[in-house]
Tab-separated table of C-alpha atoms in Angstrom:
chain	number	residue	atom	x	y	z
A	28	MET	CA	21.693	114.511	-46.737
A	29	VAL	CA	22.210	116.706	-43.935
A	30	VAL	CA	24.665	115.938	-41.034
A	31	ALA	CA	24.398	117.895	-37.470
A	32	PRO	CA	27.439	120.192	-36.734
A	33	THR	CA	30.068	118.866	-35.330
A	34	PRO	CA	30.364	118.910	-31.536
A	35	ARG	CA	33.506	119.841	-29.633
A	36	GLY	CA	36.148	116.788	-28.982
A	37	ALA	CA	34.236	114.441	-31.309
A	38	GLU	CA	35.914	111.502	-32.620
A	39	TRP	CA	35.882	111.401	-36.560
A	40	PHE	CA	35.021	108.480	-39.002
A	41	PRO	CA	38.122	107.288	-40.830
A	42	ARG	CA	37.773	108.691	-44.509
A	43	ALA	CA	38.242	106.580	-47.545
A	44	ARG	CA	40.951	108.900	-49.096
A	45	PRO	CA	42.592	111.681	-47.574
A	46	ASP	CA	39.910	114.457	-49.222
A	47	LYS	CA	38.303	116.895	-46.750
A	48	ARG	CA	35.152	117.541	-49.299
A	49	GLY	CA	34.167	114.099	-48.742
A	50	THR	CA	34.034	110.988	-50.868
A	51	LYS	CA	31.604	111.331	-54.104
A	52	LEU	CA	29.667	108.400	-54.523
A	53	ALA	CA	28.078	107.217	-57.799
A	54	ALA	CA	24.542	108.040	-56.788
A	55	GLY	CA	25.595	111.703	-56.645
A	56	LEU	CA	25.786	112.301	-52.727
A	57	THR	CA	28.538	113.407	-50.912
A	58	ILE	CA	28.972	112.032	-47.437
A	59	GLY	CA	31.561	113.785	-45.274
A	60	PRO	CA	33.224	113.412	-41.885
A	61	VAL	CA	30.603	112.430	-39.279
A	62	PRO	CA	31.194	112.959	-35.822
A	63	VAL	CA	30.278	110.268	-33.438
A	64	LYS	CA	30.910	109.032	-29.927
A	65	ASN	CA	28.712	105.824	-30.478
A	66	PRO	CA	30.495	102.994	-32.070
A	67	ALA	CA	27.265	101.703	-33.882
A	68	LEU	CA	27.038	104.962	-35.538
A	69	SER	CA	30.584	104.442	-37.327
A	70	LEU	CA	29.662	100.875	-38.215
A	71	ALA	CA	26.313	102.296	-39.925
A	72	ALA	CA	28.324	104.785	-42.251
A	73	ALA	CA	30.832	102.155	-42.923
A	74	LEU	CA	28.121	99.608	-44.335
A	75	ILE	CA	26.524	102.749	-46.154
A	76	LEU	CA	29.943	103.366	-47.823
A	77	ALA	CA	30.342	99.930	-48.778
A	78	GLY	CA	27.060	99.192	-50.354
A	79	LEU	CA	26.985	102.413	-52.497
A	80	SER	CA	30.403	102.239	-53.470
A	81	GLY	CA	29.546	98.331	-54.619
A	82	CYS	CA	26.789	99.661	-57.230
A	83	THR	CA	28.684	98.689	-60.484
A	84	SER	CA	27.532	97.661	-63.429
A	85	LEU	CA	25.534	94.181	-63.766
A	86	GLY	CA	26.643	94.023	-67.504
A	87	PRO	CA	29.857	91.762	-67.569
A	88	ARG	CA	28.055	89.116	-64.993
A	89	GLN	CA	24.806	89.045	-67.102
A	90	LEU	CA	26.796	88.268	-70.303
A	91	ARG	CA	28.746	85.695	-68.719
A	92	ALA	CA	25.999	83.757	-67.446
A	93	ASP	CA	23.496	84.709	-70.530
A	94	GLN	CA	25.717	83.756	-73.230
A	95	ALA	CA	26.039	80.248	-71.863
A	96	ASP	CA	22.551	79.835	-70.855
A	97	TYR	CA	20.741	81.193	-73.661
A	98	GLY	CA	22.808	79.151	-76.197
A	99	ARG	CA	22.070	75.951	-73.986
A	100	SER	CA	18.441	76.964	-73.968
A	101	LEU	CA	18.194	77.265	-77.987
A	102	GLY	CA	19.913	73.957	-78.315
A	103	ASP	CA	17.613	71.974	-75.888
A	104	ALA	CA	14.402	73.790	-77.622
A	105	LYS	CA	15.705	72.768	-81.014
A	106	LYS	CA	16.019	68.975	-79.628
A	107	ARG	CA	12.674	69.051	-78.376
A	108	GLU	CA	10.959	70.426	-81.614
A	109	ILE	CA	12.849	67.543	-83.537
A	110	LEU	CA	11.178	65.032	-81.477
A	111	SER	CA	8.074	66.141	-81.383
A	112	MET	CA	7.796	66.423	-85.035
A	113	ILE	CA	9.148	62.939	-85.404
A	114	VAL	CA	6.376	62.212	-83.260
A	115	GLY	CA	3.774	64.313	-84.909
A	116	LEU	CA	4.690	62.689	-88.276
A	117	ARG	CA	4.192	59.314	-86.981
A	118	PHE	CA	0.534	60.210	-86.494
A	119	ALA	CA	0.119	61.745	-89.643
A	120	ASP	CA	0.123	65.598	-88.126
A	121	ALA	CA	1.729	68.317	-90.112
A	122	PRO	CA	4.785	69.860	-88.681
A	123	ALA	CA	4.995	73.703	-88.176
A	124	PHE	CA	8.673	74.946	-88.354
A	125	ILE	CA	8.826	77.803	-86.000
A	126	ASN	CA	12.283	79.515	-85.238
A	127	VAL	CA	13.448	81.826	-82.529
A	128	SER	CA	14.444	84.964	-84.250
A	129	ASN	CA	14.602	87.281	-81.409
A	130	ILE	CA	15.513	87.525	-77.769
A	131	ILE	CA	15.235	90.369	-75.568
A	132	ALA	CA	16.793	89.901	-72.197
A	133	GLY	CA	14.570	92.085	-69.975
A	134	TYR	CA	16.205	92.686	-66.535
A	135	THR	CA	15.321	95.303	-64.194
A	136	PHE	CA	17.040	95.854	-60.744
A	137	THR	CA	16.697	98.711	-58.392
A	138	ALA	CA	18.044	99.300	-55.245
A	139	SER	CA	17.583	102.323	-52.732
A	140	GLY	CA	18.501	103.225	-48.993
A	141	GLY	CA	19.936	105.575	-46.555
A	142	PRO	CA	20.852	106.311	-42.984
A	143	SER	CA	18.536	107.628	-40.048
A	144	LEU	CA	20.754	109.747	-37.859
A	145	THR	CA	19.463	110.696	-34.206
A	146	LEU	CA	21.665	112.761	-31.765
A	147	ALA	CA	20.708	112.767	-28.380
A	148	GLN	CA	22.572	114.511	-25.130
A	149	HIS	CA	24.244	112.168	-22.536
A	150	ASP	CA	26.170	109.799	-25.376
A	151	MET	CA	23.359	108.103	-26.462
A	152	ASN	CA	23.446	108.906	-30.018
A	153	THR	CA	21.814	106.427	-32.405
A	154	ALA	CA	22.037	105.407	-35.988
A	155	ALA	CA	20.132	103.239	-38.616
A	156	LEU	CA	20.324	101.884	-42.133
A	157	THR	CA	17.133	101.345	-44.242
A	158	GLY	CA	16.794	100.311	-47.900
A	159	THR	CA	15.204	98.067	-50.388
A	160	VAL	CA	16.044	95.793	-53.575
A	161	SER	CA	14.347	94.359	-56.176
A	162	PHE	CA	14.916	92.112	-59.071
A	163	GLY	CA	13.020	91.358	-62.474
A	164	ASP	CA	13.513	88.599	-65.173
A	165	ASN	CA	11.321	89.148	-67.890
A	166	PRO	CA	12.961	88.312	-71.243
A	167	THR	CA	10.685	88.942	-74.578
A	168	PHE	CA	11.022	85.936	-77.491
A	169	THR	CA	10.263	86.531	-81.055
A	170	PHE	CA	9.143	83.494	-82.823
A	171	THR	CA	9.235	83.429	-86.907
A	172	PRO	CA	6.880	80.448	-88.545
A	173	THR	CA	8.595	78.952	-92.025
A	174	THR	CA	6.255	79.291	-94.680
A	175	GLY	CA	6.068	79.603	-98.378
A	176	GLU	CA	9.071	79.397	-100.735
A	177	ALA	CA	11.262	79.298	-97.836
A	178	TYR	CA	9.621	76.204	-96.116
A	179	ALA	CA	9.350	74.625	-99.749
A	180	ALA	CA	13.537	74.787	-100.078
A	181	ALA	CA	14.417	73.843	-96.729
A	182	TYR	CA	12.075	70.979	-95.751
A	183	ILE	CA	10.316	69.715	-99.144
A	184	ARG	CA	13.053	69.736	-101.753
A	185	PRO	CA	15.551	66.770	-101.862
A	186	LEU	CA	18.828	67.952	-99.903
A	187	SER	CA	21.506	68.385	-102.472
A	188	PRO	CA	24.629	65.948	-101.856
A	189	THR	CA	27.025	68.571	-102.188
A	190	LEU	CA	25.367	70.198	-98.872
A	191	VAL	CA	25.389	67.149	-96.742
A	192	LEU	CA	27.983	64.523	-97.621
A	193	PRO	CA	30.902	66.605	-96.907
A	194	LEU	CA	29.909	66.426	-93.442
A	195	ALA	CA	31.518	62.870	-93.665
A	196	ASP	CA	34.930	64.296	-94.160
A	197	GLY	CA	34.134	66.717	-91.297
A	198	GLY	CA	34.255	63.161	-88.840
A	199	ILE	CA	30.594	62.475	-89.085
A	200	PRO	CA	30.033	58.424	-89.755
A	201	ILE	CA	29.350	58.021	-93.449
A	202	ASP	CA	27.043	55.313	-92.401
A	203	LEU	CA	24.921	57.413	-90.257
A	204	LEU	CA	25.091	60.239	-92.392
A	205	LEU	CA	23.822	57.935	-95.420
A	206	ARG	CA	21.046	56.088	-93.503
A	207	ILE	CA	19.459	59.380	-92.476
A	208	THR	CA	19.944	61.397	-95.386
A	209	MET	CA	19.577	59.125	-98.507
A	210	GLN	CA	16.554	56.999	-99.716
A	211	SER	CA	18.624	54.991	-101.972
A	212	ILE	CA	22.164	54.667	-102.948
A	213	GLY	CA	23.169	52.790	-106.366
A	214	GLY	CA	19.564	51.331	-106.577
A	215	LEU	CA	19.828	49.904	-103.179
A	216	GLN	CA	16.970	50.947	-100.970
A	217	ASN	CA	16.830	52.401	-97.706
A	218	GLY	CA	14.192	51.832	-95.146
A	219	SER	CA	10.864	53.622	-96.190
A	220	MET	CA	7.773	54.928	-94.103
A	221	LEU	CA	5.378	54.229	-96.720
A	222	GLY	CA	5.236	50.783	-95.698
A	223	GLY	CA	4.818	47.534	-98.147
A	224	GLU	CA	7.142	44.938	-98.996
A	225	GLY	CA	10.528	47.158	-99.169
A	226	ALA	CA	9.520	48.968	-95.984
A	227	GLY	CA	12.593	47.647	-94.157
A	228	GLY	CA	15.064	48.659	-96.885
A	229	SER	CA	17.304	46.614	-99.076
A	230	PRO	CA	19.624	44.248	-97.471
A	231	GLY	CA	22.655	45.397	-99.750
A	232	PHE	CA	21.794	49.189	-98.588
A	233	PHE	CA	22.827	48.030	-94.856
A	234	GLU	CA	26.058	46.099	-96.341
A	235	LEU	CA	27.162	48.952	-98.372
A	236	ILE	CA	26.925	51.541	-95.636
A	237	ARG	CA	28.897	49.269	-93.207
A	238	ASP	CA	31.704	48.801	-95.875
A	239	LEU	CA	31.683	52.459	-96.535
A	240	ARG	CA	31.849	53.155	-92.843
A	241	SER	CA	35.038	50.023	-92.455
A	242	LEU	CA	36.897	52.263	-95.111
A	243	GLN	CA	36.433	55.549	-93.366
A	244	LEU	CA	37.607	54.218	-90.194
A	245	ALA	CA	40.826	52.387	-92.195
A	246	GLY	CA	41.538	56.408	-94.126
A	247	GLU	CA	40.310	54.437	-97.108
A	248	PHE	CA	37.436	56.392	-97.938
A	249	SER	CA	36.753	60.293	-98.326
A	250	ALA	CA	33.677	62.420	-99.911
A	251	GLU	CA	35.722	65.061	-101.657
A	252	TYR	CA	34.118	68.385	-102.899
A	253	ARG	CA	35.221	69.985	-106.379
A	254	GLU	CA	34.181	72.557	-108.462
A	255	THR	CA	34.076	72.951	-111.865
A	256	ASN	CA	32.782	76.184	-113.459
A	257	LYS	CA	31.672	77.308	-110.013
A	258	VAL	CA	29.332	74.113	-109.809
A	259	GLY	CA	30.076	72.012	-106.991
A	260	HIS	CA	30.467	67.993	-107.345
A	261	ILE	CA	30.945	65.636	-104.746
A	262	TRP	CA	33.161	62.424	-105.333
A	263	PHE	CA	33.561	59.100	-103.672
A	264	VAL	CA	37.146	58.412	-103.366
A	265	LEU	CA	37.367	54.532	-102.438
A	266	GLY	CA	40.992	53.001	-101.628
A	267	ALA	CA	44.020	54.895	-101.096
A	268	ALA	CA	45.566	57.604	-103.260
A	269	LYS	CA	46.836	55.056	-106.273
A	270	GLY	CA	43.193	53.434	-106.070
A	271	GLU	CA	44.564	50.234	-104.628
A	272	PRO	CA	43.573	49.916	-100.475
A	273	GLU	CA	46.433	49.835	-97.920
A	274	ARG	CA	43.685	48.272	-95.406
A	275	GLY	CA	39.883	47.117	-95.716
A	276	GLU	CA	40.456	45.015	-99.081
A	277	GLU	CA	37.401	43.104	-98.549
A	278	ALA	CA	35.129	46.146	-97.428
A	279	LEU	CA	36.575	48.062	-100.666
A	280	SER	CA	35.652	45.091	-102.982
A	281	GLY	CA	32.184	44.772	-101.240
A	282	ALA	CA	31.676	48.327	-101.596
A	283	ARG	CA	32.389	48.184	-105.170
A	284	ARG	CA	30.529	45.215	-105.824
A	285	LEU	CA	27.394	46.922	-104.604
A	286	LEU	CA	28.037	49.915	-106.135
A	287	GLY	CA	28.316	48.571	-109.723
A	288	VAL	CA	31.437	50.862	-110.020
A	289	GLN	CA	34.869	49.303	-111.655
A	290	PRO	CA	38.119	49.537	-109.764
A	291	GLY	CA	41.077	51.649	-110.909
A	292	ALA	CA	39.470	55.001	-110.856
A	293	ALA	CA	40.598	57.952	-108.962
A	294	GLY	CA	37.077	58.719	-107.721
A	295	TYR	CA	33.148	58.124	-108.257
A	296	GLU	CA	31.170	61.131	-108.973
A	297	VAL	CA	28.003	61.096	-106.888
A	298	THR	CA	24.903	62.283	-108.892
A	299	MET	CA	21.394	62.448	-108.264
A	300	GLY	CA	19.457	59.555	-109.968
A	301	PRO	CA	18.160	56.218	-109.522
A	302	GLU	CA	20.792	53.976	-110.819
A	303	SER	CA	24.384	54.335	-111.191
A	304	SER	CA	26.711	54.113	-114.246
A	305	SER	CA	30.562	52.758	-114.980
A	306	GLY	CA	31.672	55.884	-113.367
A	307	THR	CA	29.297	57.605	-111.290
A	308	ILE	CA	27.593	56.925	-107.982
A	309	ALA	CA	23.756	57.368	-108.079
A	310	VAL	CA	22.091	58.723	-105.234
A	311	SER	CA	18.439	59.635	-104.221
A	312	PRO	CA	18.598	62.096	-101.475
A	313	ARG	CA	15.736	62.636	-98.931
A	314	SER	CA	14.028	66.016	-98.095
A	315	MET	CA	14.405	67.395	-94.548
A	316	LEU	CA	10.688	66.688	-94.107
A	317	ALA	CA	10.955	62.663	-95.324
A	318	ILE	CA	13.982	62.701	-93.059
A	319	LEU	CA	11.487	63.402	-90.139
A	320	SER	CA	8.882	61.030	-91.475
A	321	ASN	CA	11.255	58.216	-91.788
A	322	LEU	CA	12.611	58.679	-88.173
A	323	GLY	CA	9.175	58.841	-86.936
A	324	ALA	CA	8.059	55.407	-88.719
A	325	GLU	CA	10.632	53.634	-86.473
A	326	VAL	CA	9.254	55.151	-83.406
A	327	ASP	CA	8.326	52.584	-80.359
A	328	VAL	CA	4.575	53.612	-80.214
A	329	PRO	CA	1.924	51.829	-77.587
A	330	PRO	CA	0.582	48.985	-79.193
A	331	ALA	CA	-3.283	50.430	-78.205
A	332	GLU	CA	-2.356	53.442	-80.643
A	333	VAL	CA	-1.557	50.755	-83.534
A	334	SER	CA	-4.830	49.041	-82.748
A	335	ARG	CA	-7.159	51.801	-82.762
A	336	GLY	CA	-5.855	52.909	-86.116
A	337	ALA	CA	-4.272	55.980	-84.933
A	338	THR	CA	-0.743	55.001	-86.381
A	339	MET	CA	1.199	52.172	-88.579
A	340	PRO	CA	3.440	49.484	-86.847
A	341	THR	CA	6.944	50.308	-86.383
A	342	ILE	CA	9.250	49.528	-89.247
A	343	GLN	CA	11.388	46.393	-89.020
A	344	LEU	CA	14.801	46.919	-90.468
A	345	VAL	CA	16.084	44.120	-92.738
A	346	GLY	CA	19.714	42.968	-93.700
A	347	GLY	CA	20.927	42.282	-90.301
A	348	GLU	CA	20.605	45.835	-89.312
A	349	SER	CA	18.064	45.592	-86.017
A	350	ARG	CA	18.825	48.971	-84.414
A	351	HIS	CA	16.902	51.996	-85.280
A	352	THR	CA	18.380	55.336	-86.198
A	353	VAL	CA	17.082	57.283	-83.167
A	354	VAL	CA	15.699	54.910	-80.525
A	355	VAL	CA	12.437	56.720	-79.089
A	356	HIS	CA	10.773	54.920	-76.222
A	357	SER	CA	7.111	55.461	-75.205
A	358	GLY	CA	5.162	55.185	-72.069
A	359	ARG	CA	2.758	57.103	-69.821
A	360	LYS	CA	5.825	59.232	-68.003
A	361	ALA	CA	8.983	59.614	-68.958
A	362	PRO	CA	12.115	58.876	-66.770
A	363	ALA	CA	13.559	61.906	-64.807
A	364	GLY	CA	16.691	62.181	-66.607
A	365	ALA	CA	15.764	61.570	-69.999
A	366	TYR	CA	17.827	63.349	-72.630
A	367	VAL	CA	15.129	64.879	-74.262
A	368	ALA	CA	10.864	64.136	-73.815
A	369	THR	CA	7.937	65.343	-75.692
A	370	LEU	CA	4.227	64.548	-74.682
A	371	TYR	CA	1.643	63.486	-77.522
A	372	ASP	CA	-2.077	62.615	-77.094
A	373	GLY	CA	-1.623	61.326	-73.217
A	374	TYR	CA	1.741	59.322	-74.156
A	375	ALA	CA	5.441	60.532	-73.265
A	376	TYR	CA	8.188	59.634	-75.713
A	377	TRP	CA	11.924	60.336	-74.875
A	378	ILE	CA	15.322	59.175	-75.649
A	379	ASP	CA	17.367	57.853	-72.741
A	380	SER	CA	20.433	59.956	-71.931
A	381	GLY	CA	22.422	56.567	-71.582
A	382	ASP	CA	21.677	56.188	-75.176
A	383	PHE	CA	24.742	57.643	-76.665
A	384	ASP	CA	23.950	56.491	-80.385
A	385	SER	CA	20.576	57.982	-80.396
A	386	LYS	CA	21.671	61.063	-78.857
A	387	TYR	CA	24.284	61.605	-81.581
A	388	ALA	CA	22.249	60.626	-84.426
A	389	LEU	CA	19.744	63.406	-83.242
A	390	THR	CA	22.380	65.648	-83.293
A	391	VAL	CA	23.440	64.736	-86.885
A	392	VAL	CA	19.947	65.332	-87.798
A	393	GLN	CA	19.950	68.793	-85.869
A	394	ASP	CA	23.202	69.792	-88.072
A	395	VAL	CA	21.589	68.758	-91.139
A	396	MET	CA	18.330	70.649	-90.735
A	397	ALA	CA	20.690	74.028	-89.945
A	398	LEU	CA	22.248	73.241	-93.293
A	399	ALA	CA	18.847	72.945	-95.023
A	400	GLU	CA	17.141	76.069	-93.406
A	401	VAL	CA	20.256	78.373	-94.752
A	402	SER	CA	19.128	80.542	-97.163
A	403	ASP	CA	19.961	84.196	-98.372
A	404	THR	CA	17.184	85.577	-96.272
A	405	THR	CA	18.302	83.666	-93.320
A	406	LYS	CA	19.068	85.160	-90.150
A	407	ALA	CA	20.544	84.033	-86.981
A	408	PRO	CA	18.738	84.480	-83.563
A	409	VAL	CA	19.404	87.861	-82.016
A	410	VAL	CA	19.870	87.861	-78.301
A	411	THR	CA	19.923	91.320	-76.624
A	412	ILE	CA	21.302	91.523	-73.255
A	413	PRO	CA	21.220	94.704	-70.949
A	414	ALA	CA	24.570	95.947	-70.402
A	415	SER	CA	23.511	97.305	-66.747
A	416	PRO	CA	20.838	97.010	-64.608
């Protein structure tokens, strides 16, 4: 930038600091004192200095916004994926598990500007400031499908009790956890998508999980993880430390009766199998695919879809349990405030935002799926955010 020679007697524009060499800007330009008589020129020069000196890195601001926004977006996308798979399995569609493995936030920010000075006689000096600013947001997402051995390990094989049952000691209600992850406990059957006379489950199963929940609330139940020779085991501890209840005696006696175990033991080892023995509790865990399929069997579908043979009737539970684990509604259009919604074959399926129990149950399903997907080769999504414009 070239500045005209200083006329004699001109006023000087105040400098940002007492440096006769001028102010060094980030753009590599040097603006020295500019002689003016017209106040408009002083204002224009001030705007130039303020604008150029404000061109700082956008990295910190981008990180603050993107870290929360991308985290929330990934969570919302997972909820929609789970709901879509639940509904699809209700109609016998095979699910496809696709994970976001990489995100690159592609920002572009450019700004240019400069002064235009006109020096004339008779005190008619003029100044103008011109510039352009452009911003673009073009993120790149990489999706990785789960196939082969990873697919079988995560979704087809039954979940290990040592993987999911410790969640109960982390605060998750034991009745909800068992209802989602177990097909049977001590020979008592949970509801099943296969249909038939036992599709609604055994009345004793729902009575048992209610008793265990009562004991959990009273502090008389825990699912302890123990290791023997570096092999993990789960033990159900019922009652107080001495083996007798301080509270919830009725629930304790009911749970022991339904499980077929005797009082006095410090705990009962959880094993995989169809029936319990005197000192163990047998469970049959579901696979992740079975969890989603059974949730799908509870989805409220339009009667016309059942009539035309597109799906089976909704499973009706037994044993005094009438509420489904995750209540999914259907209709031609989802309400605007739905917690999560998806479309399938011309109908909308959604979970109400005011249904806390269904939202919490879906969150537990999401947590269990995250545990099932963990392997030696599992990698969390990588989010790359540019540190400067």
